[in-house]
Tab-separated table of C-alpha atoms in Angstrom:
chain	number	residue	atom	x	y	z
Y	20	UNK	CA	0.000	0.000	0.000
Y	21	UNK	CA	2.719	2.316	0.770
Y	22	UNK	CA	4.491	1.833	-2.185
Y	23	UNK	CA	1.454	2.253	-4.372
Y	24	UNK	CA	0.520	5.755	-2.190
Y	25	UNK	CA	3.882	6.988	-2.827
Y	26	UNK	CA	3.123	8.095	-5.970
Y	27	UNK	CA	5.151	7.456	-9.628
Y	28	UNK	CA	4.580	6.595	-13.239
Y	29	UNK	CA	2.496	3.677	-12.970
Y	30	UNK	CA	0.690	2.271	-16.040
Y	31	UNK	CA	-1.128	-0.162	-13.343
Y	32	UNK	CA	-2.026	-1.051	-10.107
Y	33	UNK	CA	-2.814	-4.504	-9.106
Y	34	UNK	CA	-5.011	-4.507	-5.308
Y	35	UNK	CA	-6.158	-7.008	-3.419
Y	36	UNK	CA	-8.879	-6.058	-2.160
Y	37	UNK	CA	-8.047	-2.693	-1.105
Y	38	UNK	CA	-5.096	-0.613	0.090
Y	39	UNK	CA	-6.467	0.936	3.128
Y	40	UNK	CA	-8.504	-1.092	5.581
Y	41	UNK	CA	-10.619	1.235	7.670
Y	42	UNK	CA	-9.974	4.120	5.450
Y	43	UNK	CA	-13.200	6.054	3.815
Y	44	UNK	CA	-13.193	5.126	0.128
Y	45	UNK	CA	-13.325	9.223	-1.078
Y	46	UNK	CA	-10.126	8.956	0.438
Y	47	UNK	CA	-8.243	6.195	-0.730
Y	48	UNK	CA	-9.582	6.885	-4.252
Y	49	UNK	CA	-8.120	10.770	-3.922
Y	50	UNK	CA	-4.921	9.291	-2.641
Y	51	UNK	CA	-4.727	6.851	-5.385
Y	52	UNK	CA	-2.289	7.837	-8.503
Y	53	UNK	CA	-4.293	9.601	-11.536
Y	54	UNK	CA	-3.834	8.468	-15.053
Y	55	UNK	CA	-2.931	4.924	-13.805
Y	56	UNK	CA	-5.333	1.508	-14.926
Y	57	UNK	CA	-6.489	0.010	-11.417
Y	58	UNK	CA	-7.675	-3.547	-11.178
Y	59	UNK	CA	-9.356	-4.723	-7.927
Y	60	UNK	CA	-9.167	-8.122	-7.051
Y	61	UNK	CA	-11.467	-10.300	-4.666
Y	62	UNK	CA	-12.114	-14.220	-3.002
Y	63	UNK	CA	-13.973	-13.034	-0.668
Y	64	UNK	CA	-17.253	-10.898	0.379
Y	65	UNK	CA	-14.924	-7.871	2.338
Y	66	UNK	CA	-17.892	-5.413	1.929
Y	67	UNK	CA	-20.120	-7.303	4.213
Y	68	UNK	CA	-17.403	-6.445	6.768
Y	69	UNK	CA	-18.352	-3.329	6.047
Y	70	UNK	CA	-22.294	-3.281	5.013
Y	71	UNK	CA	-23.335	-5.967	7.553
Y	72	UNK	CA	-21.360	-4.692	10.695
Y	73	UNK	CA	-23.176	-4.327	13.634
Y	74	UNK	CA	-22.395	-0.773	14.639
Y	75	UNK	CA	-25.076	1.886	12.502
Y	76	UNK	CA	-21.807	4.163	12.718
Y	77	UNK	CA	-19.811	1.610	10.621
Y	78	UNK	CA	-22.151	0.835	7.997
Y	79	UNK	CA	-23.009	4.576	7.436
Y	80	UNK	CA	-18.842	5.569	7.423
Y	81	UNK	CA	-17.722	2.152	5.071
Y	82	UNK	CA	-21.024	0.846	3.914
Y	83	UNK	CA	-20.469	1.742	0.339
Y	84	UNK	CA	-16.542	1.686	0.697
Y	85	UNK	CA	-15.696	-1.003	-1.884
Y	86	UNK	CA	-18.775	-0.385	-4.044
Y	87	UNK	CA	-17.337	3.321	-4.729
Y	88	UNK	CA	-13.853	1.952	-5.534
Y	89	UNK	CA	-15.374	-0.982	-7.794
Y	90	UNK	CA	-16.636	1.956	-9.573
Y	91	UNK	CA	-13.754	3.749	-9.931
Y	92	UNK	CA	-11.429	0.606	-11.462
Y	93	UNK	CA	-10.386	-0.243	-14.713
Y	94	UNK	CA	-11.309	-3.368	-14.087
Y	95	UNK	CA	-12.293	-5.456	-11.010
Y	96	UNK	CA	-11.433	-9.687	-10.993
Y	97	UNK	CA	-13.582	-11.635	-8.825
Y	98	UNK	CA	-13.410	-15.520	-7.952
Y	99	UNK	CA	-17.621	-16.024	-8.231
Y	100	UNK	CA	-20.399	-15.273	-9.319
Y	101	UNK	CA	-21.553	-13.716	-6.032
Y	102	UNK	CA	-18.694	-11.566	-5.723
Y	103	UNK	CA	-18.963	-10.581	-9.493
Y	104	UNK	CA	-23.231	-9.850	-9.181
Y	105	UNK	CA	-21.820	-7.139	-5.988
Y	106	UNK	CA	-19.301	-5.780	-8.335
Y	107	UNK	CA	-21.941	-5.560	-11.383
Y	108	UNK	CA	-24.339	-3.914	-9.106
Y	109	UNK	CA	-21.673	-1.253	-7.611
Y	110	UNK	CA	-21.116	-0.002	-11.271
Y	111	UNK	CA	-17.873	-1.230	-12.337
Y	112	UNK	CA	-17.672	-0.552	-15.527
Y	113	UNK	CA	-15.845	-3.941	-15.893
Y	114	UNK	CA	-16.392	-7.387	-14.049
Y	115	UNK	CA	-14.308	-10.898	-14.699
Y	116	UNK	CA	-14.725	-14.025	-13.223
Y	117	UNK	CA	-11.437	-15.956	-12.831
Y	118	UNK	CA	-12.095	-19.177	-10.714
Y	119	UNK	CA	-9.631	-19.634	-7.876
Y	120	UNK	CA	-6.441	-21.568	-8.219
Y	121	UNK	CA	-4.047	-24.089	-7.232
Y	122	UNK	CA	-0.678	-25.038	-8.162
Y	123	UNK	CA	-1.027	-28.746	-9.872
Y	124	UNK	CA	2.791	-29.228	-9.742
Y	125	UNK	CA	2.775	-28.406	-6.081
Y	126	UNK	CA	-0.687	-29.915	-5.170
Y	127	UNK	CA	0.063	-33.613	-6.263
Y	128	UNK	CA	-2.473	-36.202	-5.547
Y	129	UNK	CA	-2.210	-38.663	-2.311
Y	130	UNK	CA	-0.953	-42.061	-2.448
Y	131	UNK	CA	-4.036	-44.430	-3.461
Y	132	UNK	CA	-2.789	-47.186	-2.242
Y	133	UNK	CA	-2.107	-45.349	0.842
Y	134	UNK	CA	-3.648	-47.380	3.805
Y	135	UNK	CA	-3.449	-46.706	7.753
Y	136	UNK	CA	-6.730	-48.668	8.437
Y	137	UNK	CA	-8.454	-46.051	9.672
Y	138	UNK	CA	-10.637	-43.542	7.413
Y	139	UNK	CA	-9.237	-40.055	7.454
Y	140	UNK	CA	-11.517	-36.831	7.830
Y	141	UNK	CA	-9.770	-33.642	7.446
Y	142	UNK	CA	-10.208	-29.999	7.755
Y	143	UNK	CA	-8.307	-27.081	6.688
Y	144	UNK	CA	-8.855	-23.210	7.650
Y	145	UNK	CA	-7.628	-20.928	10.362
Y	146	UNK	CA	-8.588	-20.350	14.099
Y	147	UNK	CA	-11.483	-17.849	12.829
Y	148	UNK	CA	-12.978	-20.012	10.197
Y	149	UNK	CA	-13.168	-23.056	13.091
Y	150	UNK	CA	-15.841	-21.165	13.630
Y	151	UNK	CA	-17.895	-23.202	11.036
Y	152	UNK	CA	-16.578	-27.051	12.623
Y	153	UNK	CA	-18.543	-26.925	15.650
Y	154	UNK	CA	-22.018	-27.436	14.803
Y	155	UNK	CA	-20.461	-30.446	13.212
Y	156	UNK	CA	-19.119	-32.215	16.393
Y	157	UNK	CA	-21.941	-34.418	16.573
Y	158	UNK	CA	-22.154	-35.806	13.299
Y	159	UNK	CA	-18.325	-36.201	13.872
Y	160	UNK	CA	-18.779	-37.370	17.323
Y	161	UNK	CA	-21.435	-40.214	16.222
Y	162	UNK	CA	-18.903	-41.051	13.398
Y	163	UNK	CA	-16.050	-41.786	15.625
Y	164	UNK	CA	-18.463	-43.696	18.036
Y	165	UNK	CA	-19.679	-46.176	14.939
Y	166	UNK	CA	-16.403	-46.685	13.235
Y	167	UNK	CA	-12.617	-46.457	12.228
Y	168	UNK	CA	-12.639	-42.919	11.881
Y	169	UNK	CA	-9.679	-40.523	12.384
Y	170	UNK	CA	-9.450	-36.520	12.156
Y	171	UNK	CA	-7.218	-34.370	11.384
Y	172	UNK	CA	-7.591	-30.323	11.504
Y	173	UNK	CA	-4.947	-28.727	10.356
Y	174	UNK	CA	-4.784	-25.126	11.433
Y	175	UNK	CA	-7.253	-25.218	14.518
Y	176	UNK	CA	-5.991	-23.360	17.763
Y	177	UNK	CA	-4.574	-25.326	20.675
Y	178	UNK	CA	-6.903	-26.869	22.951
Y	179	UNK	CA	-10.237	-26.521	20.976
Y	180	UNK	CA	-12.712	-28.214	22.325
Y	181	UNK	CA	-15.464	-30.716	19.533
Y	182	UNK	CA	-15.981	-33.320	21.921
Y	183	UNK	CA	-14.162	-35.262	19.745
Y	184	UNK	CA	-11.011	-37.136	19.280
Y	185	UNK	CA	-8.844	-35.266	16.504
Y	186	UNK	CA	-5.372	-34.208	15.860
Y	187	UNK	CA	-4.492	-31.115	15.602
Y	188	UNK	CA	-1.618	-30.219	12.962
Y	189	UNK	CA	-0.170	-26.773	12.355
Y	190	UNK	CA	-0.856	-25.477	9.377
Y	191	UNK	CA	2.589	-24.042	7.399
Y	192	UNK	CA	3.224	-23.338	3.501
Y	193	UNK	CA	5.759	-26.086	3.339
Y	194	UNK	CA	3.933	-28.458	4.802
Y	195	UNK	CA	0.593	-27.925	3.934
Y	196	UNK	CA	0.340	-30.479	0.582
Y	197	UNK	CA	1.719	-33.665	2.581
Y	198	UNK	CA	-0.979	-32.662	5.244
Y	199	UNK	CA	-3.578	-32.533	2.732
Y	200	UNK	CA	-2.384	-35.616	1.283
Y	201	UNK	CA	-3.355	-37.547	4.536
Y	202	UNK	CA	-6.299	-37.569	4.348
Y	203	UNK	CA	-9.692	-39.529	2.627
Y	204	UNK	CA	-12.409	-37.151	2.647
Y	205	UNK	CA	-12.177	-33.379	3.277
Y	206	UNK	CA	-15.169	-31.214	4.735
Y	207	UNK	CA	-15.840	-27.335	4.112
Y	208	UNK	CA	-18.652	-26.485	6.575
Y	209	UNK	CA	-20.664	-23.187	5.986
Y	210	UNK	CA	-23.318	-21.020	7.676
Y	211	UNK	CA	-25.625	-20.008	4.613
Y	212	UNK	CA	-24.961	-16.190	5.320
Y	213	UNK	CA	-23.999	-13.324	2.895
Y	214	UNK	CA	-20.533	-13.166	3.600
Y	215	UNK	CA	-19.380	-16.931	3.328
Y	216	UNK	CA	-21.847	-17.019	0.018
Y	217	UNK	CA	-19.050	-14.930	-1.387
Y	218	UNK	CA	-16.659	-17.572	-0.432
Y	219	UNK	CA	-14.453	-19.040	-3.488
Y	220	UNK	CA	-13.857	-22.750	-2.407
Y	221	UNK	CA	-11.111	-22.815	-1.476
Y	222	UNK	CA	-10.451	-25.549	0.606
Y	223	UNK	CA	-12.674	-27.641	-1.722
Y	224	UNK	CA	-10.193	-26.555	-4.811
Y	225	UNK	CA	-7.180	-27.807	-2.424
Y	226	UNK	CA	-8.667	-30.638	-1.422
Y	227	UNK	CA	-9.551	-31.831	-4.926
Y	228	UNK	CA	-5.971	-30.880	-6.297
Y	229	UNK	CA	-4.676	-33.593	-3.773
Y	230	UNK	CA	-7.142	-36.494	-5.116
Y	231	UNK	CA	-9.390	-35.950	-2.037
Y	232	UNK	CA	-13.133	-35.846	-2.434
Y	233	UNK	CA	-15.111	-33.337	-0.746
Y	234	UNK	CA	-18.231	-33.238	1.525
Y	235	UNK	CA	-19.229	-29.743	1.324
Y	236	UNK	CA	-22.364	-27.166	2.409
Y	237	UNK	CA	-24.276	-26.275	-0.443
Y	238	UNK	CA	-23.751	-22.594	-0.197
Y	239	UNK	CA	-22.192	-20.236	-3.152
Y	240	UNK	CA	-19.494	-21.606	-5.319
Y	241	UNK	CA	-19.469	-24.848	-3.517
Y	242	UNK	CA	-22.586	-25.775	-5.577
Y	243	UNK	CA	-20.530	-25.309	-8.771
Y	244	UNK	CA	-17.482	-27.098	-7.689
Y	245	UNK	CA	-18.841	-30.322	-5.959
Y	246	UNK	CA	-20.799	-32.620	-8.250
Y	247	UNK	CA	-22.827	-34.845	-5.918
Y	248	UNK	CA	-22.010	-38.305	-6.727
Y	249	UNK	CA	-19.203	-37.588	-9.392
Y	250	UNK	CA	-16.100	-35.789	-7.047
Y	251	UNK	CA	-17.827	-35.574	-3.699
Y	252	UNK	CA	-21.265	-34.134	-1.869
Y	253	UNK	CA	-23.369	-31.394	-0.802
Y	254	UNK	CA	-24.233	-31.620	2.727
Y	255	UNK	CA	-27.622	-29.010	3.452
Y	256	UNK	CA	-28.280	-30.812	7.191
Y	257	UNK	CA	-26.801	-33.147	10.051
Y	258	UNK	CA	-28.631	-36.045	8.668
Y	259	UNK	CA	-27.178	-35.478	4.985
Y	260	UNK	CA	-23.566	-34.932	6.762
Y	261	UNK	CA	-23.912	-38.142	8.404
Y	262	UNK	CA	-24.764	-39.967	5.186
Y	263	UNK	CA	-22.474	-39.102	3.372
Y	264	UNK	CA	-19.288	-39.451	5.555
Y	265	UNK	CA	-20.394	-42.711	6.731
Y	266	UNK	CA	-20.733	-43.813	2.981
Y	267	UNK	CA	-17.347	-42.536	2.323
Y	268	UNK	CA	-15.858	-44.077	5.032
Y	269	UNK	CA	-17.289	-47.418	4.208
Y	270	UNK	CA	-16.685	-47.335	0.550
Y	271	UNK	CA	-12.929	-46.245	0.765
Y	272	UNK	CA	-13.088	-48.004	-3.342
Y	273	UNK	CA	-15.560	-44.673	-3.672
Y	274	UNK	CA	-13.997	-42.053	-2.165
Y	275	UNK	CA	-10.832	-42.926	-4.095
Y	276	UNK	CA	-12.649	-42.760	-7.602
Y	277	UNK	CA	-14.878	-39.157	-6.049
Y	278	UNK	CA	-11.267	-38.028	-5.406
Y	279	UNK	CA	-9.707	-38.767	-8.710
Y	280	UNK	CA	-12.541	-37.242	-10.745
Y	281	UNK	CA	-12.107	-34.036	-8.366
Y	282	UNK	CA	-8.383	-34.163	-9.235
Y	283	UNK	CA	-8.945	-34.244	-13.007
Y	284	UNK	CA	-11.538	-31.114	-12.517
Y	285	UNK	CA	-9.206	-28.985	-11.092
Y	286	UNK	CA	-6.585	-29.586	-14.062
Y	287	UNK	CA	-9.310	-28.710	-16.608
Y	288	UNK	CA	-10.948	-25.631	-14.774
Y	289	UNK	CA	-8.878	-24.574	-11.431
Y	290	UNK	CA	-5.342	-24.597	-12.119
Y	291	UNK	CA	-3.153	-21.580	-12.245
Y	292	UNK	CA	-1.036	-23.119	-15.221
Y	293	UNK	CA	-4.650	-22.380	-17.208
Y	294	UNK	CA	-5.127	-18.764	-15.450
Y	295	UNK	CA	-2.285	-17.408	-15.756
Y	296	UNK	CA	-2.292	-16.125	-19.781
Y	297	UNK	CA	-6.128	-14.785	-18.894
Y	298	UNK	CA	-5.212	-13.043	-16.207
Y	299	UNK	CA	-1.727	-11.342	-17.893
Y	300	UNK	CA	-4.583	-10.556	-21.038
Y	301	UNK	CA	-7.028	-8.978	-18.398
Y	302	UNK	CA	-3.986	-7.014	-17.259
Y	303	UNK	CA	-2.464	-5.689	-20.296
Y	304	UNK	CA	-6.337	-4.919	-21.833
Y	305	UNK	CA	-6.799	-2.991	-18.395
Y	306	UNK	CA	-3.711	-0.907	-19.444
Y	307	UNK	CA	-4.996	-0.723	-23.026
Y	308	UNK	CA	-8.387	0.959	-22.320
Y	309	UNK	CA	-7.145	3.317	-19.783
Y	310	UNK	CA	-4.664	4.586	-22.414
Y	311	UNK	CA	-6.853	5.148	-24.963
Y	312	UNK	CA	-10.476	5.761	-23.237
């Protein structure tokens, strides 16, 4: 942010998100350099930080924050169609969707022949997003009562308490793939709110790139990206969550084949190998139109 508030020749300038947290958006749009193309980019709903805080003061002060700079880029980038209907409706005068991405030379696929006799369930976020595991401890709880079952969080704070059994693994760049590669299913919990409806699928996307199907809420992108049946499932209440887990765990011949076909949709649609010349087009055409509009 500093460097790109410091002023100079730039043809373009390439935010996440936004430059200024907490800053009024007539401000960091004066601060920003004239004359130069600027392309917003987001994976997540940020303005409902903003729109759907809890304090009247905030929402009137930053309500309308990232809506006013949407309308002031070149161009604004957006991981789904959520995010890109916000942007649409703000005004940008440009919207693209570019899926999210992994790495398919990093995120290899597990070992299939991989066997520790126990069925793996796995979960990968941060110690905010836990958040979204705990109204699952029962169906996890009932799962580890009625079968070999194992967890592993990676990236949960020390000592949480599911009522469960699990390990806990720290979550770190370098290690993060072999983690991944652990396990035999992988879960993405949601709440059905506005701002995880603007989520991007992440942990879906990563758990696919390792050959691991996915048990998912059916909320947002997650819809697109998980085909029941095909590379995982859609979970909408504790009785579907407890399905299908316990069919995954007792048809490990399944989950390998849900896993594999989730693997080969993330090399046709959610690699960065395949976004990376869109993205360098969507840059230099950025460039392009504020030259000559």
């Amino acid at each position: 942010a500093a460097l790109a508030l410091q002023g100079g020749n730039w043809d373009l300038l390439w935010v996440e998100k936004e430059l200024l947290p907490w800053i009024p958006g007539w401000l960091e749009t004066f601060l920003l350099p004239e004359g130069t193309a600027l392309v917003l980019d987001y994976d997540d709903a940020i303005f409902h930080r903003y729109d759907q805080h809890p304090r009247p003061w905030v929402r009137s002060l930053f309500g309308s924050k990232i809506a006013r700079l949407m309308r002031g880029a070149s161009l604004v980038i957006v991981g789904c169609p959520y995010l890109a209907d916000y942007a649409q409706r703000a005004g940008a005068s440009r919207v693209e969707v570019v899926p999210t991405a992994v790495d398919t030379q990093r995120y290899l696929p597990r070992d299939a022949a991989r066997t520790t006799g126990r069925f793996v369930i796995g979960w990968i976020g941060t110690p905010y997003t836990v958040r979204y595991l705990e109204p699952l401890s029962g169906v996890l709880r009932e799962l580890q009562d009625t079968g070999p079952v194992e967890f592993h969080f990676i990236g949960v704070p020390e000592g949480l308490d599911l009522g469960i059994r699990y390990q806990a693994r720290t979550w770190s760049e370098e290690t993060e793939v072999h983690e991944l590669q652990q396990l035999d299913c992988g879960i993405m919990p949601l709440d059905d709110g506005p701002f995880e409806r603007g989520k991007c699928g992440y942990k879906i996307i990563q758990y696919f790139a390792c050959g691991v199907p996915a048990v998912a809420s059916p909320v947002g992108v997650n819809k697109d990206i998980v085909i029941p049946g095909e590379n995982g499932f859609l979970a909408g209440d504790r009785a579907a969550w407890l399905s299908h887990l316990r069919e995954l765990r007792d048809d490990v011949g399944l989950a390998r084949r849900l896993g594999e076909k989730g693997r080969t949709l993330i090399e046709e649609r959610y690699s960065t190998e395949l976004n990376l010349d869109r993205i360098a087009e969507l840059l230099r055409s950025a460039v392009v139109r504020k030259l000559t509009g």
